[in-house]
PDB file of C-alpha atoms in Angstrom:
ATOM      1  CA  UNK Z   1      31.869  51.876 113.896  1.00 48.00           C
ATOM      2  CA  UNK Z   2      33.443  54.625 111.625  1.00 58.00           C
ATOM      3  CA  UNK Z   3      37.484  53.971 111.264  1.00 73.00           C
ATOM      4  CA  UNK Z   4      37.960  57.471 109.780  1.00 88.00           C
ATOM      5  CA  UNK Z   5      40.801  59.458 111.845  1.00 94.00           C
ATOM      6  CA  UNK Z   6      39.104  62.208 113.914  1.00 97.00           C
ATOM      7  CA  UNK Z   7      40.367  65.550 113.541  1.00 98.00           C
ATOM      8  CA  UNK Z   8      40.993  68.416 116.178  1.00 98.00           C
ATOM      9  CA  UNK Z   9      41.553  72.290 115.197  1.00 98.00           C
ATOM     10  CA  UNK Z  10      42.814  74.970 117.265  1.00 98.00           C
ATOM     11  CA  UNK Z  11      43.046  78.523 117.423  1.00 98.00           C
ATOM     12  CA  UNK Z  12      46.232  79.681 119.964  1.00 98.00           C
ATOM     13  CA  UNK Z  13      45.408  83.342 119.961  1.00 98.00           C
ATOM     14  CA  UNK Z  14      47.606  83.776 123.203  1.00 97.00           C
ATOM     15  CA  UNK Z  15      51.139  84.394 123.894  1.00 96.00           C
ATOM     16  CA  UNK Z  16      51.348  84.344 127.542  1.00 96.00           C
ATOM     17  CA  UNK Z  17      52.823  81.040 129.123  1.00 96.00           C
ATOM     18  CA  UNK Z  18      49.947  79.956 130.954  1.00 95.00           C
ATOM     19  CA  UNK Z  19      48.200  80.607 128.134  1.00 96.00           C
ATOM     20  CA  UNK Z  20      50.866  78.615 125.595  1.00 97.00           C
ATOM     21  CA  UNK Z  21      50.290  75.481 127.425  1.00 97.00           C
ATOM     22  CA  UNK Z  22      46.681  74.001 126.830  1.00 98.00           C
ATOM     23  CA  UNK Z  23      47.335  74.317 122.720  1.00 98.00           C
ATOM     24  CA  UNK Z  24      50.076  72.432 122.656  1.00 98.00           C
ATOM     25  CA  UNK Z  25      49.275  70.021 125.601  1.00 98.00           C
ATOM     26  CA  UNK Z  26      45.900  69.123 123.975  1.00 98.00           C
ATOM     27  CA  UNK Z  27      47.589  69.198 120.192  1.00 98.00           C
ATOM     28  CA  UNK Z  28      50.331  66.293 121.631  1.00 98.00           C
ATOM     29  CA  UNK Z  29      47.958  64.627 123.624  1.00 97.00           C
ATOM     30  CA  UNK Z  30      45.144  64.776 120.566  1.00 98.00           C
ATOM     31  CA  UNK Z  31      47.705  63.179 118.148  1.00 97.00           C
ATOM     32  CA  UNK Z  32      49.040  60.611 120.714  1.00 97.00           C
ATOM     33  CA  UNK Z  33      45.231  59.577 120.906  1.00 96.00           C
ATOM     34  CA  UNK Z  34      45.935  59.129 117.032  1.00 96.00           C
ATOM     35  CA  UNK Z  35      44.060  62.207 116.107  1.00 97.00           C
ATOM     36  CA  UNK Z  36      44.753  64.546 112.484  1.00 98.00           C
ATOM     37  CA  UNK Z  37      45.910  67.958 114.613  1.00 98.00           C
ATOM     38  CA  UNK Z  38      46.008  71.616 113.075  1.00 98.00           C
ATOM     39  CA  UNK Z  39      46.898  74.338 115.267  1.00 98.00           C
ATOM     40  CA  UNK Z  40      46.600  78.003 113.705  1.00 98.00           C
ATOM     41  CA  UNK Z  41      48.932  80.408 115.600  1.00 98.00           C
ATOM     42  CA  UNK Z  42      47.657  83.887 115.092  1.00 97.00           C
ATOM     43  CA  UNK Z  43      47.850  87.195 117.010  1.00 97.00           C
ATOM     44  CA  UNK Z  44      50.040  86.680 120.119  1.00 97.00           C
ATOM     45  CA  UNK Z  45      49.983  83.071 119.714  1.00 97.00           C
ATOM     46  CA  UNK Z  46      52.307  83.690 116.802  1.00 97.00           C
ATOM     47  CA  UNK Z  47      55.313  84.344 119.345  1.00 97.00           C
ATOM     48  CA  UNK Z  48      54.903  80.795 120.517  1.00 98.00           C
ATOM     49  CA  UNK Z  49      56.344  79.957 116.869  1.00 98.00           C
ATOM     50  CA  UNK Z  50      59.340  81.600 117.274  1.00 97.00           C
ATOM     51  CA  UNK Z  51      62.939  80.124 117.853  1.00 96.00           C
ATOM     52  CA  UNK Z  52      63.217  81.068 121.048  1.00 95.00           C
ATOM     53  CA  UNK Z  53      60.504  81.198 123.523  1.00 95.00           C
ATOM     54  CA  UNK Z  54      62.255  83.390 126.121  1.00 93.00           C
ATOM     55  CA  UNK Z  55      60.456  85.992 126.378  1.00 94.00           C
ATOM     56  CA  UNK Z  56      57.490  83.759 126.387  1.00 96.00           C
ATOM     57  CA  UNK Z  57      55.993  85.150 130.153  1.00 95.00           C
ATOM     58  CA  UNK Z  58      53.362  85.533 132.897  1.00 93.00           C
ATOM     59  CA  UNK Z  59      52.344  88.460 134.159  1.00 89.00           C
ATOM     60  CA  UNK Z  60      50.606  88.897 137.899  1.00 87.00           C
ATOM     61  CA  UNK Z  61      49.046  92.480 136.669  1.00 87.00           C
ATOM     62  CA  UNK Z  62      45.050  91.714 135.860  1.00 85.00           C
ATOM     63  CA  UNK Z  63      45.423  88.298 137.001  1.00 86.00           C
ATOM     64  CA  UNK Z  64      43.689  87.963 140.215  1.00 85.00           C
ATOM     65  CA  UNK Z  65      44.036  83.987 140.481  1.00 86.00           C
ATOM     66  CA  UNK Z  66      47.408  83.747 140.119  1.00 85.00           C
ATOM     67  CA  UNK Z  67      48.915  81.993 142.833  1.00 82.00           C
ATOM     68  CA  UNK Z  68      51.405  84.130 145.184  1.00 80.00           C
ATOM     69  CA  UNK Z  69      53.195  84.096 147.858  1.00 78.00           C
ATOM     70  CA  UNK Z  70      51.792  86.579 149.904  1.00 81.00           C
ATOM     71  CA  UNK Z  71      48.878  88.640 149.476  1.00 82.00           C
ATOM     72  CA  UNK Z  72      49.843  91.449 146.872  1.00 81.00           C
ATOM     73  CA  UNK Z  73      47.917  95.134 146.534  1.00 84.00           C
ATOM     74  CA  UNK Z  74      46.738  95.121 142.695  1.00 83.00           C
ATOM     75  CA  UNK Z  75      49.583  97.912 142.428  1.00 85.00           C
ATOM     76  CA  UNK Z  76      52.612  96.257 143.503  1.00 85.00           C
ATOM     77  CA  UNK Z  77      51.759  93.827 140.156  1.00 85.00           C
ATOM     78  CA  UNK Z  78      53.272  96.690 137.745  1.00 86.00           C
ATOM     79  CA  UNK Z  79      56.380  97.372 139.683  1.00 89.00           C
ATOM     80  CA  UNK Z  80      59.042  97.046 137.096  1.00 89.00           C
ATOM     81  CA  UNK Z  81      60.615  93.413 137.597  1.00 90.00           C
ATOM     82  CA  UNK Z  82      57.291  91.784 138.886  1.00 89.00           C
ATOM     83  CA  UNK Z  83      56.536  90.456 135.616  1.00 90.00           C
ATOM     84  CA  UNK Z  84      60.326  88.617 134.997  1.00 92.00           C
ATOM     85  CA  UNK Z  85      59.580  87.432 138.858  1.00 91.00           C
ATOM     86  CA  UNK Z  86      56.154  85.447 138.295  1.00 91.00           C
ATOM     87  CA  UNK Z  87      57.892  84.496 135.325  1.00 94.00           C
ATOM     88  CA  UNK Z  88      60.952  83.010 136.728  1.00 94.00           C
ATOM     89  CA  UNK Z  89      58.651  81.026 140.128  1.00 92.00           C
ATOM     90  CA  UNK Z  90      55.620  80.093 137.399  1.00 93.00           C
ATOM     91  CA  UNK Z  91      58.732  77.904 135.305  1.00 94.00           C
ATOM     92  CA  UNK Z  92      60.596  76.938 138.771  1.00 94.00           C
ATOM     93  CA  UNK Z  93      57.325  75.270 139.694  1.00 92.00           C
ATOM     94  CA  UNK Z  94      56.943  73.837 135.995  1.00 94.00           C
ATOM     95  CA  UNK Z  95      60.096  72.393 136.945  1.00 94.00           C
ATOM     96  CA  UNK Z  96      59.594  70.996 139.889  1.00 94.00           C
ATOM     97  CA  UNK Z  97      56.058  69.382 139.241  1.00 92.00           C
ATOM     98  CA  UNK Z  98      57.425  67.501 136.369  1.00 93.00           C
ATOM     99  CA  UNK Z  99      55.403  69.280 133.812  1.00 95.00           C
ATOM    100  CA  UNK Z 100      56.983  69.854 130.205  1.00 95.00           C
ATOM    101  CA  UNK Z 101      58.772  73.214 129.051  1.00 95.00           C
ATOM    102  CA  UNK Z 102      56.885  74.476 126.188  1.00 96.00           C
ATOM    103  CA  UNK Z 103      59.975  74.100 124.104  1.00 96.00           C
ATOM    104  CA  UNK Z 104      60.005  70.411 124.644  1.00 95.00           C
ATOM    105  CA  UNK Z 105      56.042  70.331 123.989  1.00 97.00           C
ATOM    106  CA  UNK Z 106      56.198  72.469 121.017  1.00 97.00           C
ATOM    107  CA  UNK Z 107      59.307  69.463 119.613  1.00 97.00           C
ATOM    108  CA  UNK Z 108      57.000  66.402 120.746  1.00 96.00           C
ATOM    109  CA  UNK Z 109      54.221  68.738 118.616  1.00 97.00           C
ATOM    110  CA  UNK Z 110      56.284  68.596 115.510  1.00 97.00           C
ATOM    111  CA  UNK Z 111      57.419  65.116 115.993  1.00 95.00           C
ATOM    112  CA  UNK Z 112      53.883  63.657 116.017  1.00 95.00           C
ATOM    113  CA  UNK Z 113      52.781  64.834 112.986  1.00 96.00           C
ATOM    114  CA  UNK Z 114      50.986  68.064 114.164  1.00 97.00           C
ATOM    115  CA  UNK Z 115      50.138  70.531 112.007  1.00 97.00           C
ATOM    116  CA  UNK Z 116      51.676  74.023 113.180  1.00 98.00           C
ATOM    117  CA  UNK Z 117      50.015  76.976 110.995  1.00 97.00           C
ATOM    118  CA  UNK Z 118      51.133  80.623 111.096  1.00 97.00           C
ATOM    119  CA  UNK Z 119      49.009  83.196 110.603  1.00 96.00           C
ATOM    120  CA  UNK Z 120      50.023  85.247 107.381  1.00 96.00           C
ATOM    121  CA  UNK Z 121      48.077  88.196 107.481  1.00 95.00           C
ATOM    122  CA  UNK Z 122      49.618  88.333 111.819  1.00 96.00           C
ATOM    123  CA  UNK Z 123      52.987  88.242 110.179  1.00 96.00           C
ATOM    124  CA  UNK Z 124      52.882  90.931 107.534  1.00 95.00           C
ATOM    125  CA  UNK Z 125      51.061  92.944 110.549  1.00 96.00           C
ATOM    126  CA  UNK Z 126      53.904  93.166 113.009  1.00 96.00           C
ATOM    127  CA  UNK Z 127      56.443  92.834 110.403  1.00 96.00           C
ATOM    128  CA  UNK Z 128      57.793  89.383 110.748  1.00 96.00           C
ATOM    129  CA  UNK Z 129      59.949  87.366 108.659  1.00 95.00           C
ATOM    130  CA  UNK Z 130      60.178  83.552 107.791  1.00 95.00           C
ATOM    131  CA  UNK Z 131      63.392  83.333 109.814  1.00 96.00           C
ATOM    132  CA  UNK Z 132      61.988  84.610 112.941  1.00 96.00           C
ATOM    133  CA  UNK Z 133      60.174  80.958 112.951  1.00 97.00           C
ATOM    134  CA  UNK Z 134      61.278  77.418 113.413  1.00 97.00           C
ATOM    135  CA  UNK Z 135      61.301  75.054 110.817  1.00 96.00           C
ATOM    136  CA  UNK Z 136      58.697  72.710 109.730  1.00 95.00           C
ATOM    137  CA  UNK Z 137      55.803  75.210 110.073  1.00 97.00           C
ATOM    138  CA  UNK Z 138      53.111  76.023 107.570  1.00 96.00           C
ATOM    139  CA  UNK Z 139      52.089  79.388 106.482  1.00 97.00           C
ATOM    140  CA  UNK Z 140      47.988  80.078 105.746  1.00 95.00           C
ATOM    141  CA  UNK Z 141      44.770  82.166 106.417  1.00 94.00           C
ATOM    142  CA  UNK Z 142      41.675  81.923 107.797  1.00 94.00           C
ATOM    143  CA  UNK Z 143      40.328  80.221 104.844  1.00 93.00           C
ATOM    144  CA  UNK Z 144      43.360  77.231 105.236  1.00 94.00           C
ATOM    145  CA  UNK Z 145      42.062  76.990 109.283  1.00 95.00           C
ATOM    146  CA  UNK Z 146      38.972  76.963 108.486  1.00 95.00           C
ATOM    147  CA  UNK Z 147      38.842  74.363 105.608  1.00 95.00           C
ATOM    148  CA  UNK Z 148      40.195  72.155 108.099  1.00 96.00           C
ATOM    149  CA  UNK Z 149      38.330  72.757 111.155  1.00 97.00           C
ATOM    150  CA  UNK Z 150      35.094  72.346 108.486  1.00 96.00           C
ATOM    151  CA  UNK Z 151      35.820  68.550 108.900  1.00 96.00           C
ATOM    152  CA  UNK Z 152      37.305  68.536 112.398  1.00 98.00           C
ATOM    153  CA  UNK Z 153      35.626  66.658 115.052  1.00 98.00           C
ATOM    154  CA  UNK Z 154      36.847  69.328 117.947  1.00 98.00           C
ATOM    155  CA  UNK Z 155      37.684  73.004 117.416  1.00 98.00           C
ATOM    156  CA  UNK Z 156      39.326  75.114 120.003  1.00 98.00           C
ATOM    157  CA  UNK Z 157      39.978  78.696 119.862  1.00 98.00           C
ATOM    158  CA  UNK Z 158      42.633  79.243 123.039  1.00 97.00           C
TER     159      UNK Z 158
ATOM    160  CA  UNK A   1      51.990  40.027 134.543  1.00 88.00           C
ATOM    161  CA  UNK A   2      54.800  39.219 132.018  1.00 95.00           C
ATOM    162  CA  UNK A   3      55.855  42.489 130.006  1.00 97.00           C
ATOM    163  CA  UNK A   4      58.155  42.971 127.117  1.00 97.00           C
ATOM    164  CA  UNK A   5      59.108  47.093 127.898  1.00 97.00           C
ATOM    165  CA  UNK A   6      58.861  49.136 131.124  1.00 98.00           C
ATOM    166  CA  UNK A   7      57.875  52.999 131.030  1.00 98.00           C
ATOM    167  CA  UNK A   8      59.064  54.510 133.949  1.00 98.00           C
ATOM    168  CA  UNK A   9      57.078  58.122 133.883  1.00 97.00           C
ATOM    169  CA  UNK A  10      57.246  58.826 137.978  1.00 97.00           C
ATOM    170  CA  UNK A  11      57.672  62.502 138.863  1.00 95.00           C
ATOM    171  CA  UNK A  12      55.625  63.203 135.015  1.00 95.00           C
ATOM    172  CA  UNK A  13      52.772  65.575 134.946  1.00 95.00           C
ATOM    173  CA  UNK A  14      50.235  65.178 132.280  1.00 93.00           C
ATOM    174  CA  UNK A  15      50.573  64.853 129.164  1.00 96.00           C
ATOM    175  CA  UNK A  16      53.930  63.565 129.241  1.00 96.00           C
ATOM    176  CA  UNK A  17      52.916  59.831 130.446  1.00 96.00           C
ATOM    177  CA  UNK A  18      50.178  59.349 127.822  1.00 97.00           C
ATOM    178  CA  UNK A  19      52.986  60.793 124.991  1.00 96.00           C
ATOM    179  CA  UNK A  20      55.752  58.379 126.280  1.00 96.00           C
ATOM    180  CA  UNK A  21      52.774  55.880 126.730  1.00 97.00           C
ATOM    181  CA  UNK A  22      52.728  56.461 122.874  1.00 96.00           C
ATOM    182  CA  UNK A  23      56.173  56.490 121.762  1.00 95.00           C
ATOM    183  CA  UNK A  24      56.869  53.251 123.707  1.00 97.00           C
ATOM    184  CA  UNK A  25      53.908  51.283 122.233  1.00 97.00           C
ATOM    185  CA  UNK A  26      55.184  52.254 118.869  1.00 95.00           C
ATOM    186  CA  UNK A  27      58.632  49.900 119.493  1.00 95.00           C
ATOM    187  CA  UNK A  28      56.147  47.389 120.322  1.00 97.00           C
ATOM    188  CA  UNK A  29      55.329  44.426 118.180  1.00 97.00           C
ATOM    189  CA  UNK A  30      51.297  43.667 118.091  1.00 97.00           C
ATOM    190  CA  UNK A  31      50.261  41.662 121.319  1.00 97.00           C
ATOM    191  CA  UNK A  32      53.548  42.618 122.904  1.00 98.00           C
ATOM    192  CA  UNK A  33      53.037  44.225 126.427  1.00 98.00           C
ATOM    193  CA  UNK A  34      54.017  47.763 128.021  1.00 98.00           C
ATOM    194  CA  UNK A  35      54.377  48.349 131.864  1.00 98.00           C
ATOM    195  CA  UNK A  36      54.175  51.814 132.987  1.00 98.00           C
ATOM    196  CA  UNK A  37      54.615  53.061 136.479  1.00 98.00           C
ATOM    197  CA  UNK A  38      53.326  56.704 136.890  1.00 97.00           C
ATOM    198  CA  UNK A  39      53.167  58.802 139.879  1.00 97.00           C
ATOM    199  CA  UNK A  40      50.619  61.294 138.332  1.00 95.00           C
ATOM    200  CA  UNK A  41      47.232  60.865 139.677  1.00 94.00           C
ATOM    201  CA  UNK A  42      45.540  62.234 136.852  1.00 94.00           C
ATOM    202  CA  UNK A  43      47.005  59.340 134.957  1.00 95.00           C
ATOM    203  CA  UNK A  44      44.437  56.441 136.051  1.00 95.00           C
ATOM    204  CA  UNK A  45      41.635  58.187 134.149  1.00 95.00           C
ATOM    205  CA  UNK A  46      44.036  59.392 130.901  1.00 96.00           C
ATOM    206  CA  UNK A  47      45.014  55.469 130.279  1.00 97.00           C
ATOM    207  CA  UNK A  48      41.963  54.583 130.142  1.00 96.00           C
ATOM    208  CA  UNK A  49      40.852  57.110 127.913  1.00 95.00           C
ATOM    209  CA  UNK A  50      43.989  56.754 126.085  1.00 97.00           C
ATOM    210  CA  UNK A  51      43.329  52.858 125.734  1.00 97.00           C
ATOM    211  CA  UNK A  52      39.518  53.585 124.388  1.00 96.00           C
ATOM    212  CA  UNK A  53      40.998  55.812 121.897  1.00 95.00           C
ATOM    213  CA  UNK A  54      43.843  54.200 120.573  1.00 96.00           C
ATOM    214  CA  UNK A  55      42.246  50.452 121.073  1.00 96.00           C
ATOM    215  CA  UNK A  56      45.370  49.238 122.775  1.00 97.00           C
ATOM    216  CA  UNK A  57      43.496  47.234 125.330  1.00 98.00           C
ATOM    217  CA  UNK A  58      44.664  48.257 129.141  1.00 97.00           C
ATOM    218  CA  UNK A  59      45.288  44.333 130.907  1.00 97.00           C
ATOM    219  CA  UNK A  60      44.858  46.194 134.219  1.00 97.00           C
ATOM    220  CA  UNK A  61      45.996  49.101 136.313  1.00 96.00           C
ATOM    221  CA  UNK A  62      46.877  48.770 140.308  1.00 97.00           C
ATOM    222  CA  UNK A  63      48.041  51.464 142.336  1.00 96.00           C
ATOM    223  CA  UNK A  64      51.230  50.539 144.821  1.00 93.00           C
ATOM    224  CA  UNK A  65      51.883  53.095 147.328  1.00 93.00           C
ATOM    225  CA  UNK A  66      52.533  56.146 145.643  1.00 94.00           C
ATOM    226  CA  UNK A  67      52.754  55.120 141.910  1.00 97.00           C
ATOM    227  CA  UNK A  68      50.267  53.630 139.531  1.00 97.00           C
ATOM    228  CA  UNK A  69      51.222  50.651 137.477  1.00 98.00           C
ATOM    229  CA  UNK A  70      49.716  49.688 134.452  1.00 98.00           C
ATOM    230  CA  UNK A  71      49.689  47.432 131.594  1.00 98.00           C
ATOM    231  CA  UNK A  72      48.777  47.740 128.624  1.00 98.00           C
ATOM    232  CA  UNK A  73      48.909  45.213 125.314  1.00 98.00           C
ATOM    233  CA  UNK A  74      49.742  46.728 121.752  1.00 97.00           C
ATOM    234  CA  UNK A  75      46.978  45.815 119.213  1.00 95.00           C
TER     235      UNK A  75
END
């Protein structure tokens, strides 16, 4: 049997927060398996780099499996406020099912060794700076991803 | 079954028992032994796959009531 570390590359693309989750739940979990992880933020997924993750939400509008309370006419989804309210009952249940914030996810992340790539080209495009990121990150293209991912034994794009 | 550590990761959803799973094996010594007690169903199957990957052998897994118990021996 090979001993060489296997390698997993992702693409987070998305910067909703049911979206945020499987990149860095699979990146933690990958590297706690004792797996080489690169995850290349680009697009949206680029806002999951940033300090804060506030306005990291859910929205009900489009998203016919989404879980309500009552039944809900497509409409009502776009009423002003909707959005902050999934929001705000999507992280209460986080809470209260024990599952990770993303913040605490995204630290565990860093703290095993996972590689957290920003997308260069996504940050000159909506005018970004360094300091709108947290620490420890890595900056790179398509060509860094891919170079990686080349030798990876899983590749994800989320 | 004697241990050295306990992990208690009741009321955890997944990943977080596999990733303290990890961080407590690392304050292990080789051959020393790590109880966990998880509440998470999905947690039978991810110790075992997390014990195939990692080659920490898993000395055996019960389930008691509610929670699941295993134990699990660094290598």
């Amino acid at each position: 049997m090979e001993n060489r570390q296997k390698k997993m590359a992702i693409i987070a693309s998305k910067g909703t927060l049911d979206m945020a989750y499987p990149p860095f739940i699979l990146a933690t979990t990958a590297a706690a398996l004792g797996m080489e992880v690169q995850v290349f933020f680009t697009f949206y997924g680029l806002q999951l780099l940033r300090k804060s993750l506030k306005h990291i939400k859910i929205s009900p509008l489009a998203n016919p499996a989404m879980p309500m309370p009552m039944p809900m006419p497509v409409l009502v989804s776009a009423i002003p406020g909707m959005q902050s309210m999934a929001t705000a009952m999507m992280k209460q249940k986080i809470k209260k099912h024990g599952v990770a914030s993303l913040e605490d996810l995204r630290t565990l992340a860093l703290e095993a060794d996972v590689r957290l790539i920003a997308c260069q080209m996504t940050i000159d495009l909506f005018e970004f700076t360094k300091s709108d990121f947290i620490e420890g990150i890595d900056y790179g293209g398509a060509a860094t991803f891919l170079e990686f991912a080349s030798e990876a034994d899983i590749t994800l794009f989320v | 079954m004697n241990f050295d550590k306990e992990l208690d990761a009741r009321g955890l959803s997944c990943p977080l028992p596999i990733l303290k799973t990890k961080k407590s094996l690392n304050d292990l010594a080789s051959g020393q032994v790590l109880k966990v007690v998880s509440t998470d169903p999905g947690s039978v199957k991810d110790m075992q796959a997390f014990s195939n990957q990692t080659g920490n052998p898993l000395l055996s897994q019960s389930e008691e009531g509610k929670e699941f118990v295993f134990f699990l021996r660094k290598k």
